[in-house]
XYZ file of C-alpha atoms in Angstrom:
730
model
C 120.721 251.583 99.790
C 117.601 249.886 101.142
C 116.024 253.240 102.039
C 116.941 254.642 98.645
C 115.305 251.646 96.973
C 112.015 252.199 98.842
C 112.091 255.919 98.015
C 112.687 255.133 94.336
C 109.859 252.556 94.346
C 107.472 255.020 96.010
C 108.302 257.736 93.459
C 107.833 255.278 90.580
C 104.412 254.162 91.812
C 103.408 257.781 92.478
C 104.543 258.794 88.991
C 102.578 255.954 87.342
C 99.450 256.783 89.336
C 99.752 260.441 88.420
C 100.130 259.566 84.756
C 97.045 257.348 84.982
C 95.016 260.111 86.644
C 96.214 262.639 84.061
C 95.277 260.294 81.215
C 91.889 259.760 82.817
C 91.345 263.497 83.116
C 92.272 264.055 79.471
C 89.733 261.530 78.230
C 87.004 263.347 76.301
C 83.764 262.563 74.506
C 81.725 264.370 71.866
C 78.066 263.670 71.098
C 76.900 265.007 67.739
C 73.104 264.828 67.510
C 72.043 265.257 63.881
C 68.277 265.698 63.757
C 66.486 263.768 60.984
C 69.615 261.926 59.834
C 68.538 258.632 58.237
C 70.246 255.344 57.483
C 69.781 256.136 53.786
C 71.975 259.211 54.248
C 74.773 256.959 55.524
C 74.238 253.985 53.222
C 74.268 256.071 50.042
C 76.836 258.531 51.365
C 79.170 260.140 48.834
C 80.907 262.164 51.525
C 84.557 261.317 52.188
C 84.835 262.136 55.887
C 81.541 260.499 56.787
C 82.549 257.381 54.850
C 85.927 257.348 56.616
C 84.186 257.469 60.004
C 81.723 254.711 59.057
C 84.531 252.495 57.734
C 86.476 252.881 60.975
C 83.654 252.802 63.496
C 81.002 250.579 65.015
C 77.470 251.397 63.911
C 73.991 250.371 64.888
C 70.309 251.214 64.895
C 68.695 252.851 67.925
C 65.194 252.376 69.238
C 63.860 255.847 70.150
C 60.927 254.810 72.339
C 60.085 257.213 75.175
C 57.450 257.475 77.895
C 53.997 257.811 76.330
C 53.775 258.841 72.696
C 57.269 259.570 71.411
C 58.336 263.100 70.408
C 61.663 264.810 69.665
C 61.696 266.545 73.052
C 61.076 263.277 74.879
C 63.751 261.525 72.827
C 66.386 264.094 73.858
C 65.346 263.939 77.517
C 65.581 260.136 77.405
C 69.182 260.289 76.177
C 70.159 262.010 79.419
C 67.781 260.193 81.786
C 68.001 256.888 83.657
C 64.881 255.540 81.921
C 62.468 256.448 79.141
C 61.805 260.139 79.637
C 58.985 262.563 79.019
C 58.689 266.289 78.274
C 56.194 268.962 77.357
C 56.572 270.929 74.144
C 59.356 273.457 74.595
C 60.213 272.340 78.132
C 63.521 270.651 77.222
C 65.260 273.828 76.022
C 68.345 275.439 77.531
C 69.298 279.107 77.275
C 72.322 281.315 77.677
C 71.833 283.600 80.664
C 71.863 286.770 78.577
C 68.950 285.619 76.380
C 65.347 286.647 76.899
C 62.322 284.381 77.233
C 59.004 286.141 76.711
C 60.710 289.516 77.270
C 62.225 288.307 80.556
C 65.939 287.708 81.020
C 66.780 284.036 81.332
C 68.847 284.594 84.472
C 65.995 286.430 86.188
C 63.462 283.749 85.290
C 65.781 280.974 86.419
C 66.528 282.608 89.794
C 62.837 283.371 90.286
C 61.739 279.790 89.525
C 64.504 277.840 91.250
C 66.080 280.132 93.860
C 69.503 279.174 92.456
C 72.107 281.672 91.275
C 73.961 280.302 88.227
C 77.487 281.205 87.074
C 77.692 283.553 84.112
C 78.955 280.795 81.755
C 76.163 278.323 82.592
C 73.367 277.192 80.298
C 70.086 276.854 82.184
C 66.465 275.800 81.833
C 64.076 277.978 83.877
C 61.357 275.332 83.394
C 63.336 272.469 84.906
C 60.589 271.808 87.464
C 58.148 270.963 84.665
C 60.480 268.298 83.278
C 61.215 266.831 86.700
C 57.529 266.709 87.653
C 56.257 265.190 84.420
C 58.958 262.500 84.580
C 58.346 261.738 88.241
C 54.675 261.035 87.523
C 55.269 259.311 84.179
C 54.916 255.552 83.691
C 58.676 254.983 84.083
C 59.438 257.589 86.748
C 62.606 258.667 84.933
C 65.174 260.977 86.515
C 65.622 263.779 84.004
C 69.216 265.048 84.126
C 70.566 261.755 85.453
C 73.580 261.705 83.104
C 74.547 265.323 83.749
C 74.173 264.910 87.513
C 76.408 261.821 87.585
C 79.053 263.587 85.481
C 78.916 266.638 87.763
C 79.193 264.530 90.916
C 82.349 262.930 89.553
C 83.973 266.207 88.550
C 83.481 266.109 84.787
C 82.604 269.343 83.001
C 79.810 269.447 80.451
C 79.178 271.710 77.473
C 76.302 271.971 74.995
C 76.452 273.664 71.603
C 73.985 274.443 68.843
C 70.243 274.586 68.368
C 67.436 273.750 65.996
C 65.654 277.114 66.243
C 63.067 277.953 63.625
C 61.759 281.427 62.857
C 59.296 281.556 65.774
C 60.336 278.488 67.768
C 63.253 277.618 70.007
C 64.683 274.106 69.818
C 67.644 273.650 72.162
C 66.812 270.074 73.187
C 70.505 269.118 73.261
C 70.620 270.851 76.637
C 68.492 268.118 78.231
C 71.085 265.455 77.379
C 73.746 266.908 79.706
C 71.756 269.014 82.171
C 71.985 268.138 85.860
C 68.979 267.739 88.156
C 68.950 271.501 88.824
C 68.608 272.311 85.127
C 72.176 273.564 84.618
C 74.981 272.720 82.177
C 78.474 274.058 82.988
C 79.304 275.650 79.647
C 77.869 276.168 76.227
C 76.469 278.255 73.467
C 72.934 277.596 72.297
C 71.741 281.006 71.140
C 71.131 282.099 67.563
C 74.624 283.521 67.131
C 75.518 280.050 65.785
C 72.996 280.501 62.958
C 73.093 282.342 59.670
C 69.983 284.195 58.558
C 69.308 282.932 55.076
C 65.961 283.674 53.401
C 66.870 281.197 50.629
C 67.133 278.292 53.082
C 64.045 276.542 54.539
C 62.760 278.327 57.713
C 65.165 281.234 57.073
C 67.956 279.908 59.318
C 70.863 277.501 58.834
C 73.842 276.562 60.941
C 77.093 278.512 60.698
C 79.325 275.439 60.476
C 82.572 277.369 60.676
C 81.422 279.006 63.900
C 80.101 275.655 65.108
C 83.508 274.034 64.528
C 85.423 276.794 66.308
C 82.986 276.724 69.233
C 83.260 272.929 69.490
C 87.060 273.128 69.652
C 86.939 275.843 72.317
C 84.573 273.946 74.592
C 86.356 270.645 73.975
C 89.422 272.199 75.603
C 87.416 273.502 78.542
C 85.190 270.460 79.259
C 85.129 266.671 79.271
C 81.837 266.018 77.481
C 80.524 268.140 74.623
C 77.094 267.670 73.056
C 76.374 269.323 69.697
C 72.972 269.722 68.041
C 72.800 270.055 64.255
C 69.216 270.537 63.047
C 69.417 271.769 59.458
C 67.973 268.530 58.052
C 65.079 269.023 60.481
C 64.625 272.591 59.185
C 64.386 271.261 55.631
C 61.729 268.809 56.792
C 59.609 271.584 58.256
C 59.049 273.001 54.777
C 59.319 269.776 52.761
C 55.679 269.963 51.635
C 56.393 273.290 49.966
C 59.634 272.181 48.306
C 60.029 270.537 44.927
C 61.911 267.260 45.215
C 64.916 268.678 43.364
C 65.097 271.616 45.777
C 64.781 269.375 48.810
C 67.566 267.103 47.550
C 69.753 270.122 46.797
C 69.337 271.474 50.326
C 69.973 268.043 51.857
C 73.148 267.600 49.831
C 74.311 271.074 50.851
C 73.822 270.339 54.551
C 75.300 266.829 54.437
C 78.347 268.251 52.656
C 78.778 270.844 55.414
C 78.250 268.218 58.133
C 80.853 266.050 56.411
C 83.323 268.929 56.343
C 82.617 269.764 60.009
C 83.170 266.156 61.126
C 86.312 265.783 59.038
C 87.936 268.911 60.469
C 86.831 267.925 63.979
C 88.323 264.409 64.024
C 91.541 265.640 62.395
C 92.044 268.496 64.851
C 94.532 268.335 67.701
C 91.680 268.844 70.158
C 90.254 265.444 69.162
C 93.168 263.471 70.663
C 92.040 260.840 73.185
C 88.417 261.596 72.332
C 85.451 259.367 71.501
C 82.764 260.495 69.081
C 79.105 259.425 69.154
C 77.038 260.485 66.145
C 73.329 259.805 66.453
C 69.893 260.843 65.332
C 67.757 261.198 68.491
C 64.457 260.827 66.678
C 63.441 259.577 63.202
C 62.702 262.002 60.416
C 59.122 262.636 59.311
C 59.867 260.937 56.006
C 61.241 257.864 57.776
C 58.223 257.694 60.097
C 55.853 257.711 57.121
C 57.459 254.558 55.682
C 57.913 252.851 59.064
C 61.681 253.357 59.435
C 61.651 254.314 63.107
C 65.088 252.988 64.069
C 67.732 255.720 63.805
C 71.459 255.376 63.023
C 74.178 255.572 65.682
C 77.944 255.693 65.093
C 80.586 255.133 67.773
C 84.053 256.269 66.643
C 87.425 256.365 68.382
C 90.962 255.912 67.134
C 90.935 252.273 68.294
C 87.283 251.268 67.747
C 87.006 248.197 65.496
C 84.880 248.350 62.390
C 81.798 246.586 63.577
C 78.359 246.587 65.111
C 76.912 248.088 68.265
C 75.351 245.765 70.801
C 73.887 246.045 74.284
C 72.437 243.657 76.841
C 69.255 245.744 76.741
C 68.419 244.358 73.310
C 70.727 241.337 72.959
C 70.505 241.991 69.226
C 73.534 242.572 67.016
C 73.341 246.038 65.525
C 70.403 247.235 67.651
C 70.587 249.353 70.805
C 68.113 251.466 72.769
C 68.240 255.197 73.517
C 68.335 254.348 77.236
C 71.779 252.787 76.596
C 73.431 256.105 75.690
C 73.720 257.493 79.243
C 75.174 254.268 80.728
C 77.692 254.092 77.866
C 78.926 257.632 78.496
C 79.178 256.995 82.247
C 81.060 253.743 81.650
C 83.445 255.582 79.334
C 84.418 257.761 82.300
C 84.395 254.797 84.725
C 81.314 256.079 86.575
C 78.811 253.681 88.127
C 75.531 253.525 86.181
C 73.722 250.787 88.122
C 70.699 253.060 88.734
C 70.046 253.334 85.008
C 67.644 251.015 83.202
C 69.833 250.788 80.116
C 73.230 249.151 79.775
C 76.634 249.825 78.284
C 76.932 249.701 74.501
C 79.553 247.221 73.307
C 81.232 246.829 69.927
C 81.346 243.612 67.931
C 83.825 243.287 65.076
C 82.142 243.058 61.685
C 83.723 244.185 58.421
C 80.367 244.268 56.663
C 78.716 246.452 59.288
C 76.824 248.897 57.070
C 75.268 246.185 54.895
C 74.367 244.220 58.030
C 72.595 247.261 59.493
C 70.873 247.984 56.195
C 69.432 244.449 56.030
C 68.270 244.555 59.662
C 66.535 247.875 59.071
C 64.908 246.617 55.875
C 63.530 243.505 57.591
C 62.426 245.353 60.742
C 60.651 248.024 58.688
C 58.935 245.455 56.457
C 57.687 243.471 59.453
C 56.575 246.635 61.244
C 54.501 247.668 58.221
C 52.886 244.320 57.388
C 52.566 242.950 60.944
C 49.211 244.644 61.717
C 47.775 243.570 58.358
C 48.674 239.899 58.804
C 47.677 239.725 62.477
C 44.350 241.455 61.857
C 43.643 239.118 58.941
C 44.399 236.077 61.127
C 42.301 237.291 64.057
C 39.394 238.387 61.872
C 39.465 234.978 60.167
C 39.233 233.345 63.583
C 36.368 235.636 64.651
C 34.485 234.983 61.392
C 34.956 231.232 61.844
C 33.583 231.435 65.385
C 30.488 233.297 64.172
C 29.981 230.741 61.399
C 30.339 228.049 64.047
C 27.533 229.649 66.103
C 25.332 229.794 62.992
C 26.182 226.119 62.403
C 24.974 225.273 65.918
C 21.759 227.242 65.457
C 20.995 225.602 62.106
C 22.614 222.197 62.687
C 19.405 220.274 61.892
C 19.301 221.539 58.316
C 23.031 221.724 57.631
C 24.521 219.930 54.606
C 27.010 217.106 55.456
C 29.957 218.675 53.599
C 29.823 221.900 55.658
C 31.011 220.372 58.969
C 33.892 218.659 57.148
C 34.893 221.943 55.527
C 34.668 223.747 58.866
C 36.952 221.183 60.513
C 39.552 221.661 57.782
C 39.401 225.429 58.295
C 39.786 224.928 62.078
C 42.972 222.892 61.553
C 44.260 225.454 59.041
C 43.716 228.374 61.450
C 45.347 226.442 64.300
C 48.404 226.105 62.030
C 48.789 229.873 61.514
C 50.909 230.572 64.671
C 53.254 227.742 63.614
C 53.342 229.115 60.074
C 54.312 232.548 61.392
C 57.223 230.947 63.267
C 58.446 229.319 60.047
C 57.785 232.321 57.787
C 61.204 234.002 58.447
C 62.801 230.978 56.734
C 61.288 232.196 53.454
C 62.503 235.178 51.451
C 59.371 237.338 51.492
C 60.095 241.002 50.770
C 56.634 242.585 50.630
C 53.083 242.026 51.821
C 52.106 240.059 48.706
C 54.946 237.557 48.972
C 54.380 237.250 52.743
C 50.702 236.373 52.217
C 51.667 233.947 49.438
C 54.102 232.069 51.687
C 51.643 232.081 54.595
C 48.971 230.467 52.414
C 51.403 227.916 50.957
C 52.797 226.955 54.381
C 49.333 226.764 55.933
C 48.015 224.538 53.153
C 51.154 222.372 53.258
C 51.034 221.839 57.024
C 47.306 221.098 56.939
C 47.809 218.494 54.207
C 50.805 216.993 56.032
C 48.864 216.602 59.286
C 45.926 215.037 57.431
C 48.290 212.613 55.667
C 50.038 211.677 58.936
C 46.788 211.040 60.788
C 45.251 209.095 57.921
C 48.121 206.595 58.131
C 48.435 206.477 61.906
C 46.500 204.316 64.310
C 45.639 206.671 67.105
C 43.339 206.456 70.102
C 41.696 209.758 69.228
C 39.825 210.177 65.973
C 40.691 213.881 65.874
C 44.443 213.469 66.345
C 45.145 216.211 63.797
C 44.636 218.645 66.695
C 47.289 216.853 68.716
C 49.841 217.056 65.911
C 49.145 220.754 65.309
C 49.513 221.638 69.000
C 52.499 219.347 69.602
C 54.328 220.675 66.526
C 53.719 224.250 67.691
C 55.157 223.479 71.141
C 58.179 221.653 69.704
C 59.087 224.349 67.173
C 58.670 227.132 69.745
C 60.804 225.262 72.285
C 63.559 224.551 69.753
C 63.608 228.158 68.589
C 63.810 229.543 72.137
C 66.663 227.135 72.910
C 68.462 228.411 69.800
C 68.213 232.092 70.840
C 64.869 232.840 69.205
C 66.225 233.410 65.707
C 62.772 232.820 64.230
C 60.589 234.446 66.890
C 62.507 237.732 66.735
C 61.652 238.021 63.031
C 58.159 236.524 63.229
C 55.127 238.665 62.478
C 53.579 237.344 65.694
C 56.764 237.973 67.672
C 58.163 241.155 69.183
C 59.357 244.134 67.180
C 62.593 246.125 67.717
C 60.833 249.236 66.420
C 58.053 249.007 68.998
C 60.688 248.160 71.601
C 58.459 246.516 74.215
C 60.749 243.452 74.054
C 63.865 242.537 72.083
C 64.609 238.922 73.060
C 63.169 235.840 74.716
C 59.485 234.942 74.522
C 56.969 237.692 73.787
C 53.420 237.739 75.116
C 51.872 236.675 71.792
C 53.838 233.446 71.580
C 53.669 233.006 75.356
C 49.912 232.586 74.981
C 50.363 230.301 71.974
C 52.836 228.126 73.891
C 50.571 227.930 76.939
C 47.440 227.082 74.947
C 49.023 224.530 72.602
C 50.946 222.789 75.417
C 47.826 222.566 77.618
C 45.874 220.910 74.785
C 48.598 218.503 73.591
C 49.736 217.403 77.066
C 46.157 216.974 78.322
C 45.497 214.726 75.342
C 48.627 212.664 76.048
C 47.648 212.286 79.679
C 44.130 211.088 78.844
C 45.078 208.256 76.481
C 47.929 206.955 78.656
C 48.323 206.379 82.373
C 52.013 207.229 82.154
C 52.130 210.593 83.958
C 55.878 211.210 83.986
C 56.228 212.485 80.415
C 53.552 215.248 80.548
C 54.645 216.354 84.045
C 58.328 216.548 83.058
C 57.331 218.375 79.882
C 55.462 220.970 81.943
C 58.569 221.521 84.095
C 60.752 221.915 80.992
C 58.305 224.440 79.546
C 58.455 226.498 82.762
C 62.257 226.554 82.387
C 61.990 227.572 78.730
C 59.538 230.374 79.463
C 61.221 231.869 82.515
C 64.967 231.242 82.284
C 66.844 234.570 81.843
C 68.914 233.168 78.987
C 65.914 231.592 77.211
C 62.332 232.915 77.306
C 63.127 235.553 79.954
C 59.412 236.224 80.467
C 58.754 236.820 84.172
C 54.989 237.227 83.871
C 54.905 234.183 81.626
C 56.890 232.166 84.150
C 54.459 233.043 86.961
C 51.522 232.156 84.707
C 53.148 228.891 83.620
C 54.070 227.797 87.164
C 50.535 228.334 88.488
C 48.848 226.867 85.418
C 51.114 223.855 84.971
C 51.396 223.049 88.682
C 47.589 222.942 89.013
C 47.400 220.701 85.947
C 50.076 218.363 87.306
C 48.331 218.225 90.704
C 45.036 217.450 88.962
C 46.659 214.600 87.036
C 48.357 213.126 90.095
C 45.776 213.780 92.852
C 42.640 213.676 90.665
C 41.105 216.635 92.577
C 42.337 220.114 93.423
C 41.930 221.360 96.979
C 42.706 224.690 98.659
C 46.017 223.364 99.954
C 47.043 222.615 96.379
C 46.479 226.239 95.366
C 48.676 227.264 98.311
C 51.373 224.820 97.143
C 51.219 226.325 93.637
C 51.733 229.784 95.127
C 54.782 228.547 97.054
C 56.154 227.061 93.856
C 55.889 230.476 92.200
C 57.840 232.009 95.084
C 60.643 229.430 94.901
C 60.889 229.551 91.109
C 61.077 233.365 91.212
C 63.721 233.182 93.960
C 65.986 230.924 91.906
C 65.302 232.966 88.756
C 66.442 236.140 90.562
C 69.632 234.432 91.740
C 70.328 233.170 88.222
C 69.539 236.541 86.650
C 71.561 238.759 88.973
C 74.537 236.539 89.807
C 75.008 234.265 86.817
C 73.345 235.878 83.807
C 75.572 237.785 81.392
C 72.955 240.529 81.230
C 70.102 241.041 83.740
C 66.598 240.768 82.278
C 63.506 242.734 83.351
C 63.340 240.624 86.522
C 66.930 241.324 87.576
C 66.635 245.002 86.678
C 63.424 245.272 88.710
C 65.061 243.752 91.795
C 68.037 246.111 91.451
C 65.669 249.077 91.033
C 63.673 248.011 94.096
C 66.861 247.987 96.132
C 67.904 251.430 94.898
C 64.580 253.264 94.570
C 62.314 251.501 97.057
C 58.708 250.378 96.693
C 57.821 253.340 94.459
C 59.244 251.465 91.482
C 56.946 248.514 92.287
C 53.876 250.755 92.291
C 54.932 252.168 88.910
C 55.301 248.681 87.452
C 51.837 247.666 88.690
C 50.360 250.932 87.401
C 52.005 250.418 84.005
C 50.672 246.862 83.723
C 47.139 247.926 84.628
C 47.277 250.934 82.261
C 48.518 248.811 79.378
C 45.832 246.172 79.877
C 43.100 248.801 80.131
C 44.427 250.383 76.951
C 44.388 247.027 75.144
C 40.918 246.235 76.482
C 39.658 249.426 74.874
C 38.327 247.404 71.938
C 41.632 246.527 70.264
C 41.861 243.576 67.897
C 43.113 241.419 70.789
C 40.235 242.357 73.067
C 37.837 241.486 70.248
C 39.199 237.972 69.841
C 39.290 237.525 73.629
C 35.660 238.559 74.079
C 34.527 236.579 71.040
C 36.238 233.422 72.317
C 34.697 233.823 75.761
C 31.285 234.466 74.172
C 31.525 231.311 72.052
C 32.464 229.247 75.104
C 29.465 230.605 76.999
C 27.163 229.888 74.030
C 28.358 226.288 73.615
C 27.566 225.530 77.245
C 23.889 226.203 76.574
C 23.269 225.406 72.899
C 22.666 222.873 71.589
C 21.301 221.588 74.901
C 23.518 218.882 76.354
C 26.256 219.111 73.689
C 28.962 220.015 76.220
C 28.082 217.050 78.436
C 28.374 214.738 75.445
C 31.758 216.203 74.443
C 33.117 215.986 78.004
C 31.852 212.429 78.476
C 33.397 211.324 75.208
C 36.601 213.374 75.587
C 37.184 213.944 79.330
C 40.586 215.571 78.680
C 38.684 218.736 77.711
C 38.068 219.423 81.421
C 41.829 219.563 82.000
C 42.228 221.795 78.951
C 39.866 224.410 80.303
C 41.156 224.168 83.870
C 44.581 225.087 82.512
C 43.253 227.596 79.987
C 41.119 229.578 82.418
C 44.008 229.662 84.895
C 46.389 230.874 82.176
C 43.930 233.543 81.013
C 43.248 234.868 84.514
C 46.844 234.856 85.765
C 48.207 236.039 82.415
C 45.887 239.041 82.504
C 47.074 239.943 85.993
C 50.861 239.623 85.753
C 51.753 240.633 82.179
C 52.122 244.130 80.727
C 50.066 243.017 77.748
C 47.986 240.451 79.582
C 45.110 240.879 77.141
C 47.391 239.643 74.359
C 48.526 236.629 76.397
C 44.932 235.807 77.348
C 43.684 236.104 73.765
C 46.438 233.959 72.213
C 46.278 231.326 74.970
C 42.616 230.755 74.021
C 43.270 230.100 70.330
C 44.183 226.392 70.466
C 41.800 225.401 73.306
C 38.797 227.175 71.756
C 39.545 225.769 68.305
C 39.858 222.310 69.875
C 36.415 222.680 71.435
C 34.962 223.967 68.158
C 36.363 220.915 66.363
C 34.944 218.510 68.960
C 31.509 220.131 69.011
C 31.301 220.126 65.204
C 32.381 216.491 65.169
C 29.885 215.476 67.876
C 26.979 217.476 66.423
C 27.561 216.142 62.926
C 27.698 212.512 64.059
C 24.563 212.975 66.171
C 22.658 214.281 63.134
C 23.855 211.391 60.982
C 22.632 208.885 63.571
C 19.219 210.629 63.784
C 18.803 210.556 60.041
């Protein structure tokens, strides 16, 4: 009986394991890439099957950023790569072996170029070397074909279907999503047999949706992952300038109706059992790009997916993901390790109002993307104009009217308030450029009046304490917002942008500079009118934590800048003088802070930041990844230095500082003697500018914004000193 029991137990465990393996093998996934699909098409959908999918799925918006300037080809390559990918025009296409390319059989060209002999059912890219080379030398060093290679290594079959061919152009970019590193996909059909020649449809071709459906079902039985490309909306776009609006809308409705029918029959077919469906638009439509809507819709649908929002640790933003998250999500679906990838798994968050939520996010992101450059340029140009007026004031100070210095000081305080105003602006309900400017002016005037009222009723050691209140308020509001997950910064016009996609959370380089500059000024002022050193030193330590902690500011370059800058300031306050050994101590502090930040990020953080991801990449890919990071930082700074608006304000600020040191003669000595804290301000500022330039991707931005409050403080003091000197002379 005992032996029989063990035999029965063994058979039971074996049976359960076999069932688990079988279930795992039957798990399938379909990717339907619909070129030029927009959020409007989903939000105003009158199509039953599409509405059913949306109402029973998790949806989100996808950032489509790639290496270099984004294109459709690069966007497709990125979906299948481990990082932001690159491609040359036409290099991302796959072909059936029996097709011809420039009068040469695909199979012959592929064997000639690669030395590999493919199976007759394979889809191949004879130009795979071009894609691999351009990605290897690109700024991110992406591995093209990463997703397909990982699926192949783990025994999962891949199939690609469809194309976006035009009359004289081939567009089979879907191939690059599932290709392996050799430029091969197991199965598929990407030739023009899936198209109908139709001279009455834009470009003369349209998809044969019945054939597309039958082909999808066939390959779904034979493979584990199927990727389908539907490009008829893209074809309409190619001739949109020649089409009357009524014709364009008619064609769009025709195609969306056919897509709706295709999706409905697909999800209701027996082949769809135990299958997940990802519907996405790899790259925004031309029409969407024109109006700034660069985030594209993504739908994740299974039989048990909750109605909700998509989310990933890459963005840490509800409803927003990145295209580099697609490959990790597919690998995770099949329980395959994706630790080499830069992106992360897409998760679903329950939300019954998902479509409206996404619509509002897209509306706000698009509005900010469109008006951001206008507002920032206006702010920076106002600062530059003020600095030039200030120089004229210094040159003509002997004949200046008394009311002009007073007016200039008010303008200085008003401009110093702008970064704080742009933090508070998301609390208003602006919905266009006019209302945004209106609220900016109202908030700026209100804050300026408030600070003047406070200082007029406050006994303060410094007669220019308005500067202190402006800088201190900026630091406090920034710190509070970062502690509360950056709900204001992420929607601020001076914050980061999900459409640009350089950063999605934490503290961006613009406000990093603002925080550094305003904290240096306010804390230096506190230190100079009190001998109590504990408060400013502790505040500096707290600010380092805010800037660098993975769950707060998550800005590695900012943390390095802050540690060096703030440690030198603290040493100056405590030891009175800075020696070489102190610089060495500051460097050691950077090392220890980075060490603990790495431990926190990798072991304790819910989602690794850039720092944790870099350390993981270094372990997996070696020092090459470090060289790429350094190269990218240098390239970005050189690009920004190429006379951008930020380089202009940086150079203007530096020029004004140099001018003030020499004219009027002796004015700087008088200011420093009367307000010795200014020496600490510029010790910290110059350190922040230099280090910030070196260690940040957009170091020019950090340097420029970190100068705003210190330079404006000096301008205020010089105006005040020069004016009083003239009064005494008269």
